[in-house]
């Protein structure tokens, strides 16, 4: 019997925070924009390097999603 183990790893590192416009729809708190660096690895080889901007409420810490119309 052959056992194959795949070693996958994903790291996220916060780069910075800044105030964003708008209010949280659930509690009415302020919205914060968080820049996140994401790295994916497979067997210690880097696969992907992405910088994303995520939005969250400062009061309830709920992650918010923007919909553009």
Short mmCIF file of C-alpha atoms in Angstrom, two decimals:
data_model
loop_
_atom_site.label_atom_id
_atom_site.label_comp_id
_atom_site.label_asym_id
_atom_site.label_seq_id
_atom_site.Cartn_x
_atom_site.Cartn_y
_atom_site.Cartn_z
CA UNK A 1 0.00 0.00 0.00
CA UNK A 2 1.34 3.38 -0.96
CA UNK A 3 0.56 6.41 1.15
CA UNK A 4 0.94 9.76 -0.57
CA UNK A 5 0.96 12.83 1.61
CA UNK A 6 0.49 16.22 0.00
CA UNK A 7 1.83 19.08 2.05
CA UNK A 8 -0.04 22.27 1.27
CA UNK A 9 0.32 25.48 3.22
CA UNK A 10 -1.34 28.85 3.05
CA UNK A 11 -0.16 31.93 4.94
CA UNK A 12 -1.88 35.27 5.37
CA UNK A 13 -0.09 38.36 6.63
CA UNK A 14 -1.74 41.69 7.39
CA UNK A 15 -0.01 44.58 5.63
CA UNK A 16 -2.05 47.54 6.85
CA UNK A 17 -5.41 48.97 7.90
CA UNK A 18 -7.20 52.15 6.97
CA UNK A 19 -10.63 53.66 7.41
CA UNK A 20 -13.15 53.07 4.62
CA UNK A 21 -16.33 54.94 3.82
CA UNK A 22 -19.70 53.53 4.81
CA UNK A 23 -21.25 51.80 7.79
CA UNK A 24 -21.84 48.18 8.76
CA UNK A 25 -25.37 47.06 7.74
CA UNK A 26 -25.82 44.87 10.83
CA UNK A 27 -24.61 47.12 13.69
CA UNK A 28 -23.90 50.53 12.11
CA UNK A 29 -20.21 50.54 13.07
CA UNK A 30 -17.32 51.97 11.09
CA UNK A 31 -15.83 50.00 8.21
CA UNK A 32 -12.12 49.28 7.97
CA UNK A 33 -10.15 48.22 4.86
CA UNK A 34 -7.47 45.59 5.58
CA UNK A 35 -4.72 44.80 3.05
CA UNK A 36 -3.74 41.11 3.26
CA UNK A 37 -0.84 39.32 1.60
CA UNK A 38 -1.65 35.66 0.86
CA UNK A 39 0.94 33.01 -0.05
CA UNK A 40 0.20 29.43 -1.06
CA UNK A 41 2.84 26.70 -0.99
CA UNK A 42 2.95 23.09 -2.13
CA UNK A 43 5.79 20.99 -0.70
CA UNK A 44 7.66 24.18 0.26
CA UNK A 45 7.45 25.52 -3.31
CA UNK A 46 5.63 28.85 -3.65
CA UNK A 47 2.61 28.63 -5.96
CA UNK A 48 0.74 31.87 -5.55
CA UNK A 49 1.33 35.37 -4.15
CA UNK A 50 -1.73 37.63 -3.94
CA UNK A 51 -2.45 40.94 -2.20
CA UNK A 52 -6.14 41.39 -1.38
CA UNK A 53 -8.19 44.12 0.27
CA UNK A 54 -10.78 42.87 2.75
CA UNK A 55 -13.39 44.96 4.55
CA UNK A 56 -14.59 44.44 8.11
CA UNK A 57 -16.61 46.21 10.78
CA UNK A 58 -14.69 47.66 13.73
CA UNK A 59 -17.48 46.94 16.26
CA UNK A 60 -18.75 43.45 15.41
CA UNK A 61 -15.70 42.25 13.37
CA UNK A 62 -17.99 40.96 10.64
CA UNK A 63 -16.39 40.56 7.22
CA UNK A 64 -18.16 42.75 4.68
CA UNK A 65 -18.50 42.15 0.94
CA UNK A 66 -18.83 44.99 -1.56
CA UNK A 67 -21.32 44.67 -4.40
CA UNK A 68 -20.92 47.08 -7.29
CA UNK A 69 -23.89 47.97 -9.43
#
